[in-house]
Coordinates of C-alpha atoms in Angstrom, one line a residue:
M17 CA 138.9 83.0 78.5
T18 CA 135.5 84.2 77.4
I19 CA 134.6 87.7 78.0
I20 CA 130.8 88.4 78.8
P21 CA 129.4 91.4 77.2
S22 CA 128.1 94.2 79.5
S23 CA 124.6 93.5 78.3
F24 CA 124.7 89.9 79.6
N25 CA 122.8 89.4 82.8
T26 CA 125.3 88.0 85.5
S27 CA 122.9 88.7 88.5
N28 CA 122.2 85.1 89.0
N29 CA 126.1 83.8 88.2
K30 CA 128.0 85.9 90.8
N31 CA 129.3 83.0 92.7
I32 CA 130.7 81.5 89.5
K33 CA 134.2 82.1 88.2
P34 CA 135.1 82.2 84.8
K35 CA 137.4 79.5 83.5
A36 CA 140.6 80.3 81.9
S37 CA 142.4 77.5 79.8
K38 CA 145.9 76.3 80.4
A39 CA 146.9 77.9 77.4
E40 CA 145.5 81.4 78.3
R41 CA 147.0 81.2 81.8
A42 CA 150.3 80.8 80.4
N43 CA 150.1 83.9 78.4
V44 CA 148.5 86.2 81.3
L45 CA 152.3 87.0 82.8
S46 CA 153.9 86.8 79.3
A47 CA 155.7 90.1 78.3
K48 CA 155.3 89.2 74.7
E49 CA 152.8 90.8 72.9
T50 CA 149.3 89.1 72.2
K51 CA 146.7 89.6 69.6
S52 CA 144.7 91.2 72.3
D53 CA 147.4 93.4 73.4
Q54 CA 147.7 94.5 69.5
S55 CA 143.9 95.4 69.5
T56 CA 144.1 97.5 72.6
E57 CA 147.6 99.0 73.0
G58 CA 147.2 101.5 70.2
N59 CA 144.8 103.5 72.5
L60 CA 146.7 103.0 75.6
R61 CA 150.2 104.1 74.4
P62 CA 151.4 107.7 75.3
K63 CA 151.7 110.0 72.5
T64 CA 154.4 112.4 74.0
I65 CA 157.5 112.2 76.4
D66 CA 155.6 114.1 79.0
E67 CA 153.0 111.3 79.0
Y68 CA 155.5 108.3 79.0
V69 CA 155.6 106.9 82.7
G70 CA 158.9 105.6 84.0
Q71 CA 162.6 105.2 82.6
T72 CA 163.3 108.8 83.8
R73 CA 167.0 108.9 82.9
L74 CA 166.3 107.8 79.3
K75 CA 163.5 110.0 78.9
S76 CA 165.6 113.1 79.9
M77 CA 168.4 112.1 77.5
L78 CA 166.1 111.4 74.7
A79 CA 164.1 114.9 75.4
M80 CA 167.4 116.7 75.1
S81 CA 168.4 114.9 71.8
I82 CA 165.0 115.7 70.6
A83 CA 165.2 119.2 71.4
A84 CA 168.7 119.7 69.8
A85 CA 167.7 118.0 66.6
K86 CA 164.5 120.0 66.1
T87 CA 166.6 123.1 66.7
R88 CA 169.3 122.2 64.1
G89 CA 166.3 121.2 61.8
E90 CA 168.0 117.8 61.4
P91 CA 166.7 114.2 62.1
L92 CA 167.5 112.5 65.1
D93 CA 170.6 110.3 65.6
H94 CA 169.9 106.5 65.2
L95 CA 168.8 104.7 68.4
L96 CA 169.1 101.4 69.8
F97 CA 166.9 100.2 72.8
Y98 CA 167.4 97.1 74.4
G99 CA 165.8 95.2 77.5
P100 CA 163.3 92.7 78.6
P101 CA 160.0 92.6 76.2
G102 CA 156.9 94.6 77.2
L103 CA 158.9 97.7 78.6
G104 CA 158.0 100.5 75.7
K105 CA 160.5 99.9 73.2
T106 CA 157.9 100.3 70.3
T107 CA 155.9 103.3 72.5
L108 CA 159.3 105.2 72.6
A109 CA 159.6 105.0 68.7
S110 CA 156.1 106.2 68.1
I111 CA 156.9 109.0 70.5
I112 CA 160.2 110.1 68.9
A113 CA 158.0 110.1 65.4
N114 CA 155.4 112.3 67.0
E115 CA 158.0 114.6 68.7
M116 CA 159.9 115.1 65.7
G117 CA 156.7 115.5 63.6
A118 CA 157.7 112.7 61.1
K119 CA 156.0 109.3 59.9
L120 CA 156.9 106.2 61.7
H121 CA 157.7 102.9 59.6
L122 CA 157.3 99.7 61.4
S123 CA 159.2 96.3 60.6
S124 CA 161.1 93.6 62.3
G125 CA 164.4 91.7 61.8
P126 CA 162.8 88.2 60.6
S127 CA 160.7 90.1 58.0
L128 CA 163.9 91.6 56.3
E129 CA 165.4 88.3 55.0
R130 CA 166.4 89.5 51.2
P131 CA 167.9 92.6 50.0
R132 CA 164.8 93.6 48.0
D133 CA 162.9 93.7 51.6
I134 CA 165.4 96.4 52.6
L135 CA 165.2 98.1 49.5
G136 CA 161.5 98.2 49.5
L137 CA 161.4 99.5 53.0
V138 CA 164.0 102.3 52.7
H139 CA 162.4 103.4 49.2
Q140 CA 159.0 104.6 51.3
L141 CA 161.0 106.9 53.7
A142 CA 161.2 110.6 53.5
A143 CA 163.3 113.2 54.9
H144 CA 163.4 112.8 59.1
D145 CA 161.0 109.7 58.8
V146 CA 161.6 107.1 61.7
L147 CA 162.3 103.5 60.7
F148 CA 161.5 101.1 63.7
I149 CA 163.1 97.7 63.2
D150 CA 162.0 95.5 66.1
E151 CA 164.1 92.3 67.0
I152 CA 167.0 93.9 65.1
H153 CA 169.3 91.3 66.2
R154 CA 167.5 88.6 64.0
L155 CA 168.4 90.6 60.7
S156 CA 170.3 88.4 58.1
K157 CA 173.8 89.2 57.5
T158 CA 173.1 90.4 53.9
S159 CA 170.2 92.8 55.2
E160 CA 172.6 94.2 57.9
E161 CA 175.2 94.8 55.6
L162 CA 172.8 96.9 53.3
L163 CA 172.0 98.9 56.3
Y164 CA 175.6 100.1 57.1
P165 CA 175.8 102.6 54.3
A166 CA 172.2 103.5 54.7
M167 CA 173.0 104.6 58.3
E168 CA 176.2 106.2 58.0
D169 CA 176.0 108.1 54.4
F170 CA 172.2 107.7 53.9
V171 CA 173.0 105.8 50.7
I172 CA 172.1 102.3 49.6
D173 CA 174.4 100.2 47.3
L174 CA 172.7 98.2 44.6
T175 CA 174.3 95.4 42.5
A176 CA 173.2 94.5 38.9
G177 CA 174.3 92.0 36.5
K178 CA 176.5 89.0 36.9
G179 CA 180.3 88.2 36.4
H180 CA 181.9 90.8 34.3
A181 CA 178.8 92.4 33.7
T182 CA 178.1 93.3 37.4
R183 CA 177.7 96.9 38.0
T184 CA 177.4 98.7 41.4
M185 CA 174.9 101.7 41.8
R186 CA 174.6 104.0 44.8
L187 CA 171.3 105.5 45.3
P188 CA 170.8 108.4 47.8
L189 CA 168.5 108.2 50.6
P190 CA 166.6 111.0 52.4
R191 CA 168.2 111.6 56.1
F192 CA 166.1 109.4 58.3
T193 CA 166.3 108.0 61.9
L194 CA 166.5 104.3 62.6
V195 CA 165.3 103.1 66.0
G196 CA 166.2 99.5 66.6
A197 CA 164.9 97.3 69.3
T198 CA 166.2 94.2 70.7
T199 CA 165.7 91.9 73.8
K200 CA 169.1 90.2 73.3
A201 CA 171.8 92.9 72.9
A202 CA 174.5 90.6 73.0
M203 CA 173.5 89.0 69.6
L204 CA 174.0 92.1 67.5
S205 CA 177.2 92.5 65.8
N206 CA 179.6 95.0 66.8
A207 CA 179.6 96.8 63.4
L208 CA 175.8 97.3 63.6
R209 CA 175.7 98.5 67.4
D210 CA 178.6 101.0 66.7
R211 CA 176.5 102.8 63.9
F212 CA 173.9 103.6 66.7
G213 CA 174.6 107.2 68.1
L214 CA 172.6 106.4 71.3
V215 CA 172.4 102.8 72.9
M216 CA 170.0 102.9 75.7
R217 CA 168.8 99.9 78.1
L218 CA 165.1 100.0 79.3
E219 CA 165.0 99.0 83.0
F220 CA 162.1 97.2 84.8
Y221 CA 159.5 99.5 86.3
N222 CA 159.1 100.2 90.2
M223 CA 155.7 99.9 91.9
E224 CA 155.0 103.7 91.9
E225 CA 155.5 103.8 88.1
L226 CA 153.4 100.8 87.5
S227 CA 150.7 102.3 89.9
Q228 CA 150.7 105.4 87.6
I229 CA 150.4 103.4 84.5
V230 CA 147.6 101.1 85.9
E231 CA 145.6 104.6 86.9
R232 CA 146.4 106.1 83.3
T233 CA 145.1 103.0 81.7
S234 CA 142.0 102.4 84.0
K235 CA 141.1 106.2 83.1
I236 CA 141.4 105.8 79.4
L237 CA 139.3 102.6 79.7
S238 CA 136.8 104.7 81.8
L239 CA 137.0 102.4 84.8
D240 CA 135.9 103.2 88.3
I241 CA 139.0 101.7 90.3
E242 CA 139.9 102.2 94.1
D243 CA 143.5 103.1 95.1
N244 CA 144.1 99.7 96.9
A245 CA 142.8 98.0 93.7
V246 CA 145.6 99.9 91.7
E247 CA 148.3 98.8 94.1
I248 CA 147.0 95.1 94.0
I249 CA 147.4 94.9 90.2
A250 CA 150.6 96.8 90.0
C251 CA 152.4 94.7 92.6
R252 CA 151.6 91.7 90.1
A253 CA 152.7 93.2 86.9
R254 CA 156.3 91.9 87.2
G255 CA 157.7 95.3 86.4
T256 CA 156.3 95.3 83.0
P257 CA 153.7 98.0 81.7
R258 CA 152.4 95.5 79.2
I259 CA 151.6 92.9 81.7
A260 CA 150.1 95.8 83.9
N261 CA 147.8 96.7 81.0
R262 CA 146.8 93.2 80.3
L263 CA 145.9 92.9 84.1
V264 CA 143.6 95.8 84.0
R265 CA 141.6 94.3 81.3
L266 CA 141.4 91.0 82.8
V267 CA 140.2 92.4 86.3
R268 CA 137.8 94.5 84.1
D269 CA 136.3 91.5 82.9
F270 CA 136.1 89.8 85.8
C271 CA 134.2 92.7 87.6
Q272 CA 132.0 92.9 84.5
Y273 CA 131.3 89.5 84.6
K274 CA 130.3 89.6 88.4
G275 CA 128.1 92.5 87.4
Q276 CA 130.1 95.1 89.3
S277 CA 130.8 98.7 88.1
K278 CA 133.6 99.5 90.5
I279 CA 136.8 97.5 90.8
S280 CA 137.4 97.2 94.7
K281 CA 140.4 95.7 96.3
D282 CA 138.5 92.4 97.2
L283 CA 137.6 92.0 93.5
A284 CA 141.0 92.9 92.2
H285 CA 142.4 90.3 94.4
E286 CA 139.7 87.7 93.7
A287 CA 140.0 88.2 90.0
L288 CA 143.8 87.9 89.8
E289 CA 143.6 84.7 92.3
T290 CA 141.1 83.2 89.6
Y291 CA 143.8 83.7 86.9
Q292 CA 146.3 82.4 89.3
V293 CA 148.6 85.3 89.5
D294 CA 149.9 85.2 93.2
A295 CA 150.7 88.6 95.5
L296 CA 154.2 88.8 94.1
G297 CA 153.2 88.3 90.4
L298 CA 154.3 84.5 90.1
D299 CA 152.3 82.2 87.9
P300 CA 151.9 78.4 88.3
T301 CA 155.0 77.6 86.2
D302 CA 157.0 80.1 88.5
R303 CA 155.8 78.5 91.5
Q304 CA 156.4 74.8 90.0
L305 CA 159.9 75.9 89.2
L306 CA 160.7 77.0 92.8
T307 CA 158.9 73.9 94.1
I308 CA 161.0 71.4 92.1
L309 CA 164.2 73.3 92.9
I310 CA 163.4 73.0 96.6
D311 CA 161.6 69.6 96.9
N312 CA 163.6 67.7 94.1
Y313 CA 166.9 69.2 94.6
A314 CA 167.2 70.3 98.2
G315 CA 167.0 74.2 97.0
G316 CA 170.1 73.4 94.6
P317 CA 172.3 74.3 93.3
V318 CA 171.2 72.6 90.1
G319 CA 172.4 73.0 86.7
L320 CA 169.9 75.0 84.1
E321 CA 169.5 71.7 81.6
T322 CA 168.6 69.5 84.7
L323 CA 166.2 72.0 86.0
A324 CA 164.5 72.5 82.4
A325 CA 164.3 68.8 82.0
S326 CA 162.5 68.3 85.4
L327 CA 160.2 71.3 84.5
G328 CA 159.5 70.0 81.0
E329 CA 160.7 73.4 79.5
D330 CA 163.3 74.4 76.8
S331 CA 166.2 75.5 78.7
N332 CA 166.5 78.9 76.6
T333 CA 162.6 79.5 77.5
L334 CA 163.7 78.8 81.1
E335 CA 166.6 81.2 80.9
D336 CA 165.0 83.9 78.7
V337 CA 161.3 83.9 80.0
Y338 CA 161.1 82.8 83.6
E339 CA 164.5 83.4 85.0
P340 CA 165.1 87.0 84.7
Y341 CA 162.1 88.0 87.2
L342 CA 162.8 85.3 89.7
I343 CA 166.5 86.3 89.9
Q344 CA 165.6 90.2 89.8
N345 CA 163.3 89.6 92.6
G346 CA 165.7 87.3 94.9
F347 CA 163.7 83.9 94.2
I348 CA 166.7 82.4 92.5
Q349 CA 170.4 83.0 92.6
R350 CA 172.5 82.1 89.5
T351 CA 175.8 80.6 90.8
P352 CA 178.7 78.6 89.1
R353 CA 177.6 75.7 90.4
G354 CA 173.9 76.2 89.2
R355 CA 170.6 77.5 90.2
L356 CA 169.8 78.1 93.8
A357 CA 166.5 78.8 95.8
T358 CA 166.9 81.7 98.2
A359 CA 165.4 81.9 101.6
K360 CA 162.7 84.3 100.0
A361 CA 161.5 81.3 97.8
Y362 CA 161.1 79.1 100.8
T363 CA 159.2 81.8 102.5
H364 CA 156.8 82.4 99.6
L365 CA 155.8 78.7 99.0
G366 CA 155.4 78.5 102.9
R367 CA 158.3 76.3 103.6
K368 CA 161.1 76.8 106.2
A369 CA 164.6 77.2 104.6
P370 CA 167.1 74.5 106.2
D371 CA 170.0 76.1 108.0
R372 CA 172.3 74.6 105.6
Q373 CA 170.6 76.5 102.8
L374 CA 170.7 79.9 104.5
T375 CA 174.5 79.5 105.0
F376 CA 175.1 78.4 101.5
N377 CA 172.9 81.6 100.3
M378 CA 175.4 83.8 102.4
E379 CA 178.4 82.1 101.1
I380 CA 177.4 82.7 97.5
A381 CA 176.4 86.3 98.3
D382 CA 180.0 86.9 99.8
I383 CA 181.6 85.4 96.7
E384 CA 179.6 87.4 94.3
N385 CA 180.3 90.7 96.2
G386 CA 184.1 90.0 96.1

């Protein structure tokens, strides 16, 4: 997508729609952080718990733990955040550091392959600092084992020499807080998971919370936006703040391209239709998946591998990226016999669900509900 600067005269081009390449459209609703997100999210991220929108239960637990730790003059206990990408795990780590008056050190599991990577990281820590490790489930076994004594006893064990000359040294570390983040909690070893004092799941955001985030982002970006336009953007954000912020920026660019200073409901709708994001937050791949399931396999049930092959996607990508939102919002049911299109999927695509499919949906629901 080409962004037109505000100084560009668009008065004669108001009926021309900006073109988005296939690769860019695929990223519009991706919850993974893009380079564009990295360059702008720093200014959009809340700095305190009070500014943070959503995750009410998690916030109250965190606020109590932070207040208690500050009263005792101790670092916060180690924390593990898990859940889908884009829900605010990195933001929460930054907030924890700010609230504790400490420095935040950022790293990720794949970058800590060797013992010296861990040593170099913990060597920088000062008392009460916050060490954030994203994708912590991807830590190597050696790195993970080095972290065990660091988390429990605030020491790190070093081995020097070989054979009979091998010596083990134990170096003390300042008391710090490790914040781990993962989208795949099941891939964490039990030994690592058990060393976290608090393990918290981040949930998808509801419409009210996403509307608050869109309003806040619009205010920070100095945008004039109507309430109805806020709702248009929020309902297509797939329950994810990162996507909501990205859609705000895309709508802003579209309106700027059209030479409009105020984001209205109609302009927001037109902008998101241009980027092929429909009213329920589905993109072309989502709709293609539902269409294949309905047209090629009579609504299912169909196995994951078969569905992935028909779509031309890797089965892991299908299961981890596309399915969670479709399942959570009732477009697909995951059954012992395979994936099944629901009546909502038929309705969304403008199809009439056959009586057989409706009956089967009810039978599956009865089985799942016991």
